[in-house]
Short mmCIF file of C-alpha atoms in Angstrom, two decimals:
data_model
loop_
_atom_site.label_atom_id
_atom_site.label_comp_id
_atom_site.label_asym_id
_atom_site.label_seq_id
_atom_site.Cartn_x
_atom_site.Cartn_y
_atom_site.Cartn_z
CA MET O 1 151.19 41.41 -84.94
CA ASP O 2 147.57 40.50 -84.18
CA ARG O 3 148.66 38.70 -81.05
CA VAL O 4 150.75 41.67 -79.94
CA ARG O 5 147.82 44.05 -80.50
CA ARG O 6 145.48 41.82 -78.48
CA LEU O 7 148.02 41.64 -75.67
CA ALA O 8 148.39 45.46 -75.79
CA GLN O 9 144.60 45.77 -75.42
CA VAL O 10 144.63 43.47 -72.40
CA TYR O 11 147.29 45.52 -70.61
CA ARG O 12 145.71 48.87 -71.55
CA ARG O 13 142.33 47.76 -70.31
CA PHE O 14 143.86 46.44 -67.04
CA GLY O 15 145.51 49.86 -66.42
CA GLN O 16 142.62 52.04 -67.50
CA VAL O 17 139.82 49.95 -65.96
CA ASP O 18 140.97 47.35 -63.42
CA ALA O 19 143.71 49.44 -61.79
CA ALA O 20 142.20 52.85 -62.29
CA GLY O 21 141.14 54.48 -59.04
CA THR O 22 142.70 51.63 -57.04
CA SER O 23 146.35 51.61 -57.85
CA PRO O 24 147.79 54.67 -59.58
CA LEU O 25 151.12 52.90 -59.84
CA TYR O 26 149.71 49.91 -61.71
CA GLU O 27 147.47 52.07 -63.79
CA ARG O 28 150.52 53.94 -65.20
CA VAL O 29 152.79 50.82 -65.40
CA ALA O 30 150.27 48.67 -67.22
CA VAL O 31 149.50 51.33 -69.83
CA ALA O 32 153.25 51.88 -70.35
CA LEU O 33 153.77 48.16 -70.92
CA SER O 34 150.90 48.15 -73.45
CA GLU O 35 152.67 50.86 -75.48
CA SER O 36 155.95 49.04 -75.94
CA ASP O 37 156.09 46.47 -78.76
CA GLU O 38 159.41 45.24 -77.36
CA VAL O 39 157.89 44.58 -74.01
CA LEU O 40 154.88 42.84 -75.45
CA ARG O 41 157.15 40.55 -77.48
CA ALA O 42 159.07 39.76 -74.29
CA ILE O 43 155.80 38.89 -72.53
CA GLU O 44 155.01 36.46 -75.35
CA ALA O 45 157.92 34.36 -74.06
CA VAL O 46 155.67 33.50 -71.15
CA PRO O 47 153.15 30.60 -71.54
CA ALA O 48 149.87 32.03 -72.88
CA ARG O 49 147.86 31.31 -69.73
CA LYS O 50 150.44 33.20 -67.65
CA ARG O 51 150.48 36.48 -69.56
CA HIS O 52 147.82 38.28 -67.67
CA PRO O 53 148.93 41.63 -66.23
CA THR O 54 148.42 40.52 -62.58
CA MET O 55 150.94 37.68 -63.19
CA ILE O 56 153.57 39.73 -64.91
CA LEU O 57 153.29 42.68 -62.53
CA ALA O 58 153.50 40.36 -59.51
CA ALA O 59 156.74 38.78 -60.96
CA LEU O 60 158.24 42.27 -61.44
CA HIS O 61 157.14 43.19 -57.88
CA ASP O 62 158.81 39.96 -56.60
CA LEU O 63 162.08 40.91 -58.22
CA ALA O 64 161.82 44.39 -56.66
CA LEU O 65 161.09 42.95 -53.18
CA ALA O 66 164.07 40.50 -53.60
CA GLY O 67 166.42 43.43 -54.22
CA ARG O 68 167.06 42.36 -57.77
CA ALA O 69 165.28 45.40 -59.40
CA PRO O 70 166.40 48.29 -57.13
CA ALA O 71 165.19 51.04 -59.55
CA LEU O 72 161.71 49.57 -59.64
CA ALA O 73 161.71 49.04 -55.83
CA ALA O 74 162.68 52.70 -55.32
CA ALA O 75 159.99 53.98 -57.68
CA TYR O 76 157.35 51.89 -56.00
CA ALA O 77 158.47 53.07 -52.59
CA ALA O 78 158.36 56.72 -53.68
CA ALA O 79 155.06 56.20 -55.57
CA GLU O 80 156.62 57.83 -58.63
CA ARG O 81 154.44 56.61 -61.43
CA ASP O 82 156.50 57.59 -64.46
CA ALA O 83 159.66 56.29 -62.79
CA ALA O 84 157.91 53.06 -62.05
CA ALA O 85 156.79 52.69 -65.61
CA ASP O 86 160.25 53.22 -66.95
CA ALA O 87 161.81 50.85 -64.42
CA ALA O 88 159.23 48.14 -65.09
CA ILE O 89 159.95 48.30 -68.76
CA ASP O 90 163.70 48.14 -68.13
CA THR O 91 163.40 45.29 -65.69
CA LEU O 92 161.22 43.24 -67.92
CA LEU O 93 163.51 43.66 -70.94
CA ARG O 94 166.71 42.97 -68.94
CA MET O 95 165.30 40.11 -66.90
CA THR O 96 162.86 38.43 -69.22
CA ASP O 97 164.23 34.97 -68.36
CA GLU O 98 163.82 35.58 -64.63
CA VAL O 99 160.29 36.85 -65.10
CA VAL O 100 159.43 33.73 -67.17
CA GLY O 101 160.96 31.60 -64.43
CA ILE O 102 158.82 33.14 -61.71
CA VAL O 103 155.50 33.06 -63.58
CA VAL O 104 155.95 29.44 -64.73
CA ARG O 105 156.24 28.10 -61.15
CA ARG O 106 153.92 30.52 -59.32
CA LYS O 107 150.20 31.30 -59.16
CA VAL O 108 148.74 34.70 -58.41
CA ARG O 109 147.57 34.81 -54.82
CA PRO O 110 145.34 37.93 -54.73
CA ASP O 111 144.16 37.91 -51.14
CA GLU O 112 145.46 35.41 -48.67
CA THR O 113 144.65 37.19 -45.39
CA GLY O 114 142.49 35.36 -42.84
CA ARG O 115 138.72 35.59 -42.51
CA TYR O 116 138.79 35.50 -38.77
CA ALA O 117 135.73 37.58 -37.96
CA VAL O 118 133.47 35.21 -39.85
CA LEU O 119 135.16 31.96 -38.87
CA TYR O 120 135.60 32.39 -35.11
CA PRO O 121 131.91 32.45 -34.08
CA ALA O 122 130.93 29.86 -36.62
CA ILE O 123 133.66 27.39 -35.47
CA ALA O 124 132.56 28.03 -31.89
CA GLU O 125 128.96 27.31 -32.88
CA ALA O 126 129.97 24.01 -34.59
CA ALA O 127 131.88 22.95 -31.51
CA ARG O 128 128.90 23.78 -29.27
CA ARG O 129 126.56 21.54 -31.33
CA VAL O 130 128.84 18.63 -30.91
CA GLY O 131 129.88 19.37 -27.35
CA ALA O 132 133.51 19.35 -28.39
CA ARG O 133 136.13 20.37 -25.91
CA ALA O 134 138.89 20.49 -28.47
CA VAL O 135 138.92 21.08 -32.24
CA GLY O 136 141.37 20.35 -35.05
CA LEU O 137 141.13 22.98 -37.86
CA ILE O 138 141.50 21.92 -41.55
CA ASP O 139 141.52 24.82 -43.93
CA VAL O 140 140.88 24.02 -47.63
CA GLY O 141 141.97 26.15 -50.56
CA ARG O 142 143.74 29.03 -48.83
CA SER O 143 147.32 28.29 -49.77
CA ALA O 144 149.01 29.90 -46.79
CA GLY O 145 146.51 28.54 -44.26
CA LEU O 146 146.15 31.83 -42.38
CA ASN O 147 142.60 30.93 -41.39
CA LEU O 148 144.09 28.24 -39.21
CA HIS O 149 145.20 30.87 -36.69
CA VAL O 150 141.65 32.23 -36.09
CA ASP O 151 141.99 31.48 -32.31
CA ARG O 152 145.32 33.32 -32.08
CA VAL O 153 144.16 36.78 -33.28
CA GLY O 154 141.97 39.44 -31.78
CA ILE O 155 138.65 40.34 -33.36
CA GLU O 156 136.61 43.51 -32.60
CA TYR O 157 133.07 43.93 -33.93
CA SER O 158 131.41 47.34 -34.51
CA ASP O 159 128.93 46.68 -31.68
CA GLY O 160 131.80 46.50 -29.17
CA HIS O 161 131.98 42.75 -28.74
CA ARG O 162 135.37 41.08 -28.89
CA LEU O 163 136.56 37.56 -29.63
CA GLY O 164 139.96 35.93 -29.65
CA ASP O 165 143.13 37.12 -28.11
CA PRO O 166 143.11 40.87 -27.22
CA TYR O 167 146.93 40.74 -26.77
CA SER O 168 147.69 39.16 -30.15
CA PRO O 169 149.89 41.16 -32.57
CA VAL O 170 147.28 40.51 -35.24
CA GLN O 171 144.00 42.42 -34.71
CA THR O 172 141.07 42.70 -37.04
CA THR O 173 137.66 44.36 -37.16
CA ALA O 174 134.29 43.73 -38.72
CA SER O 175 131.10 45.69 -38.88
CA ILE O 176 127.80 44.16 -37.70
CA VAL O 177 124.80 44.46 -40.01
CA GLY O 178 121.41 44.13 -38.26
CA ASP O 179 120.48 44.05 -34.63
CA ARG O 180 121.65 40.59 -33.61
CA ALA O 181 125.08 40.35 -31.97
CA VAL O 182 127.62 37.71 -32.81
CA PRO O 183 127.78 35.18 -30.04
CA THR O 184 130.75 35.68 -27.75
CA ARG O 185 131.22 31.96 -27.09
CA VAL O 186 134.88 31.00 -26.72
CA MET O 187 136.34 28.58 -29.21
CA PRO O 188 137.64 25.28 -27.72
CA GLU O 189 141.30 24.52 -27.64
CA VAL O 190 142.79 24.04 -31.09
CA VAL O 191 144.93 20.90 -31.06
CA ALA O 192 145.67 20.56 -34.80
CA ARG O 193 146.12 22.97 -37.72
CA VAL O 194 146.13 21.41 -41.20
CA GLY O 195 146.28 23.31 -44.48
CA VAL O 196 145.04 21.53 -47.61
CA ASP O 197 145.89 22.92 -51.05
CA ALA O 198 147.18 21.74 -54.40
CA ASP O 199 149.99 24.27 -54.09
CA PRO O 200 150.36 25.23 -50.43
CA VAL O 201 152.49 28.13 -49.25
CA ASP O 202 154.98 27.54 -46.45
CA VAL O 203 154.79 30.49 -44.08
CA THR O 204 158.27 29.71 -42.87
CA ASP O 205 159.79 30.01 -46.37
CA SER O 206 160.96 33.58 -47.13
CA ALA O 207 160.53 33.13 -50.90
CA ASP O 208 156.98 31.88 -50.52
CA CYS O 209 156.08 34.75 -48.25
CA ARG O 210 157.72 37.29 -50.52
CA TRP O 211 155.60 35.99 -53.43
CA LEU O 212 152.37 36.50 -51.40
CA ARG O 213 153.61 40.05 -50.69
CA ALA O 214 154.42 40.55 -54.36
CA CYS O 215 150.80 39.75 -55.28
CA VAL O 216 149.68 42.74 -53.26
CA TRP O 217 149.78 45.87 -55.39
CA PRO O 218 152.66 48.11 -54.32
CA ASP O 219 150.55 51.04 -53.31
CA GLN O 220 148.17 49.04 -51.22
CA HIS O 221 150.12 49.67 -48.04
CA GLU O 222 147.40 48.69 -45.57
CA ARG O 223 146.83 45.28 -47.17
CA ALA O 224 150.57 44.68 -47.31
CA ALA O 225 151.07 45.50 -43.65
CA THR O 226 148.13 43.21 -42.69
CA LEU O 227 149.58 40.38 -44.68
CA ASP O 228 153.06 40.85 -43.28
CA ALA O 229 151.76 40.80 -39.77
CA GLU O 230 149.64 37.66 -40.29
CA LEU O 231 152.47 35.75 -42.00
CA ALA O 232 154.90 36.65 -39.21
CA TRP O 233 152.43 35.48 -36.56
CA ALA O 234 151.53 32.29 -38.48
CA ALA O 235 155.20 31.41 -38.80
CA THR O 236 155.48 31.10 -35.02
CA ALA O 237 153.07 28.12 -35.18
CA PRO O 238 153.26 26.78 -38.71
CA PRO O 239 150.48 24.40 -39.72
CA LEU O 240 150.85 20.97 -41.19
CA LEU O 241 150.51 21.18 -44.98
CA VAL O 242 148.80 18.46 -47.01
CA ARG O 243 149.55 18.91 -50.66
CA GLY O 244 147.08 17.63 -53.21
CA VAL O 245 143.68 18.09 -54.83
CA PRO O 246 141.52 18.91 -51.78
CA VAL O 247 138.76 16.51 -52.67
CA GLU O 248 141.24 13.67 -52.93
CA VAL O 249 143.29 14.32 -49.77
CA LEU O 250 140.52 15.49 -47.42
CA SER O 251 140.30 12.12 -45.63
CA ASP O 252 144.07 12.19 -45.07
CA ALA O 253 143.74 15.65 -43.53
CA VAL O 254 140.91 14.57 -41.24
CA ALA O 255 143.05 11.64 -40.07
CA ARG O 256 145.70 14.11 -38.82
CA VAL O 257 143.27 15.44 -36.16
CA PRO O 258 143.53 13.62 -32.77
CA ALA O 259 140.70 11.19 -32.05
CA ASP O 260 139.41 13.19 -29.14
CA ALA O 261 139.03 16.41 -31.07
CA LEU O 262 136.38 17.56 -33.57
CA PRO O 263 137.72 18.03 -37.10
CA VAL O 264 136.39 21.34 -38.39
CA ILE O 265 136.91 21.92 -42.09
CA THR O 266 136.83 25.55 -43.19
CA THR O 267 136.27 26.87 -46.70
CA THR O 268 136.20 30.60 -47.38
CA TRP O 269 135.50 31.59 -51.02
CA ALA O 270 137.36 28.46 -52.08
CA LEU O 271 134.72 26.22 -53.55
CA SER O 272 133.90 28.66 -56.31
CA ARG O 273 137.28 27.61 -57.87
CA PHE O 274 136.06 24.00 -57.93
CA PRO O 275 133.94 22.55 -60.76
CA VAL O 276 130.34 21.85 -59.60
CA GLU O 277 130.96 18.09 -59.58
CA SER O 278 133.99 18.49 -57.41
CA ARG O 279 131.95 20.55 -54.91
CA ARG O 280 129.48 17.61 -54.65
CA ARG O 281 132.35 15.16 -54.17
CA PHE O 282 133.76 17.42 -51.47
CA VAL O 283 130.55 17.01 -49.43
CA GLU O 284 130.59 13.27 -50.18
CA ARG O 285 134.10 13.04 -48.70
CA LEU O 286 132.98 14.91 -45.63
CA VAL O 287 130.26 12.41 -45.08
CA ALA O 288 132.55 9.56 -45.70
CA ALA O 289 134.91 10.90 -43.00
CA THR O 290 132.23 10.45 -40.31
CA ALA O 291 132.66 6.65 -40.07
CA ASP O 292 134.47 6.99 -36.75
CA ARG O 293 133.42 10.40 -35.39
CA PRO O 294 131.51 13.58 -36.14
CA VAL O 295 132.95 16.11 -38.60
CA ALA O 296 131.99 19.76 -38.93
CA TRP O 297 132.17 22.09 -41.90
CA VAL O 298 132.20 25.89 -41.62
CA SER O 299 131.85 27.74 -44.87
CA ALA O 300 131.71 31.25 -46.19
CA GLU O 301 130.84 30.96 -49.85
CA GLY O 302 128.71 32.80 -52.42
CA VAL O 303 125.00 32.13 -52.52
CA GLY O 304 124.46 28.58 -53.84
CA VAL O 305 128.14 27.72 -54.17
CA ALA O 306 128.38 25.44 -51.12
CA PRO O 307 126.27 22.26 -51.66
CA THR O 308 123.68 21.47 -48.98
CA ILE O 309 124.05 24.93 -47.33
CA PRO O 310 120.65 26.78 -47.37
CA THR O 311 120.55 29.94 -49.47
CA LEU O 312 117.94 31.64 -47.33
CA GLY O 313 115.96 32.38 -50.53
CA ASP O 314 118.75 34.70 -51.72
CA ARG O 315 119.61 34.97 -55.34
CA ARG O 316 122.94 33.78 -56.78
CA ALA O 317 125.52 36.43 -57.47
CA SER O 318 123.61 38.77 -55.18
CA GLY O 319 126.74 40.45 -53.83
CA HIS O 320 126.92 38.69 -50.49
CA SER O 321 127.85 35.30 -49.15
CA ILE O 322 126.30 32.70 -46.85
CA ILE O 323 127.99 31.55 -43.63
CA GLY O 324 127.21 27.87 -43.17
CA VAL O 325 127.66 25.46 -40.25
CA ALA O 326 127.24 21.77 -41.03
CA VAL O 327 127.79 18.84 -38.65
CA PHE O 328 127.91 15.34 -40.08
CA ASP O 329 127.92 12.11 -38.15
CA ARG O 330 127.03 8.52 -38.92
CA SER O 331 123.29 8.84 -38.24
CA ALA O 332 122.42 12.34 -39.33
CA ARG O 333 123.51 15.66 -40.71
CA HIS O 334 122.64 19.11 -39.43
CA VAL O 335 123.12 21.92 -41.86
CA ASP O 336 122.29 25.60 -41.26
CA ALA O 337 122.96 29.03 -42.65
CA VAL O 338 123.99 30.96 -39.60
CA GLY O 339 124.63 34.37 -41.25
CA ARG O 340 125.38 36.52 -44.24
CA CYS O 341 128.51 38.49 -44.92
CA TRP O 342 129.86 41.05 -47.43
CA SER O 343 133.26 42.25 -48.53
CA ARG O 344 134.95 38.97 -47.73
CA GLY O 345 133.79 39.07 -44.14
CA ARG O 346 134.31 42.70 -43.32
CA LEU O 347 130.53 43.13 -42.78
CA LEU O 348 128.62 40.40 -41.04
CA SER O 349 124.97 39.66 -40.24
CA TRP O 350 124.48 36.88 -37.69
CA LEU O 351 121.24 35.00 -37.98
CA ALA O 352 121.37 31.91 -35.83
CA GLU O 353 119.62 31.76 -32.51
CA ASP O 354 122.01 31.49 -29.59
#
């Protein structure tokens, strides 16, 4: 009974605190789940590390999107909170085994959309420093690899500048902070797209894409529409996927880039999931990959998270991130902080001299 009470508290807090004001549907559903002892006992069939509300709610959402929980799907579509709560309870009790099966093999993917507005100018800057006429993009730690299509989307900044493809079906915006414009330098041709992740998502697999969609809360319609558009566009030019611990397979990924192109490794809020020692080894592997040619690293990480990237004197956990550009070759390394960004790249302050 103590375990059930603790689980009830977790779900109640998620509804009343985490979802409150953000997702009225999940606020109501999570509280309803917390009030049913039968539901809580069913959730206990799930491995302990997989019992968090985000995991269980995503599994229920996946069943709804797959057409296997029509009452729940209808309640979500109509934004009927009480009906959604009743349907979630009914689905969980009727389909406990299916829910367990989903959560055992899946991970929550809370925000997989691309970070194009930050990456495009930073990749172009890295290529300029090397004089590269072509680049091979290697994205680390974003399971669907949507960052790899940064050259195929359109980007508009609040100061009126544009980058990328203005005719792309995927368009994004970002606000400029400060008086320095983002450089409008065009990115070189992208000749390779390689995604590196321990559990990569195949953008051509309908079940994988549905799971990413299921991790978006059902009343976050704008986020869902953005993700759907990006997945559909990425599926027209799917990347090569390298499965494995990124630190261990990084050299293999670099080898997939043609010899006449600059390998550009990108990390966007990925290194924070690595232990500190693994972050150091990540940089060591980057340096080791320069035996035959230069390698660039473009990062957007929290202050102090990315080894060797200057922090500009900013404090850790200060609410913003540092955009870094590093170029490694056999004889030297050139590492700079070229900007700051907020809200996962939705606001951007460019600092580097053109």
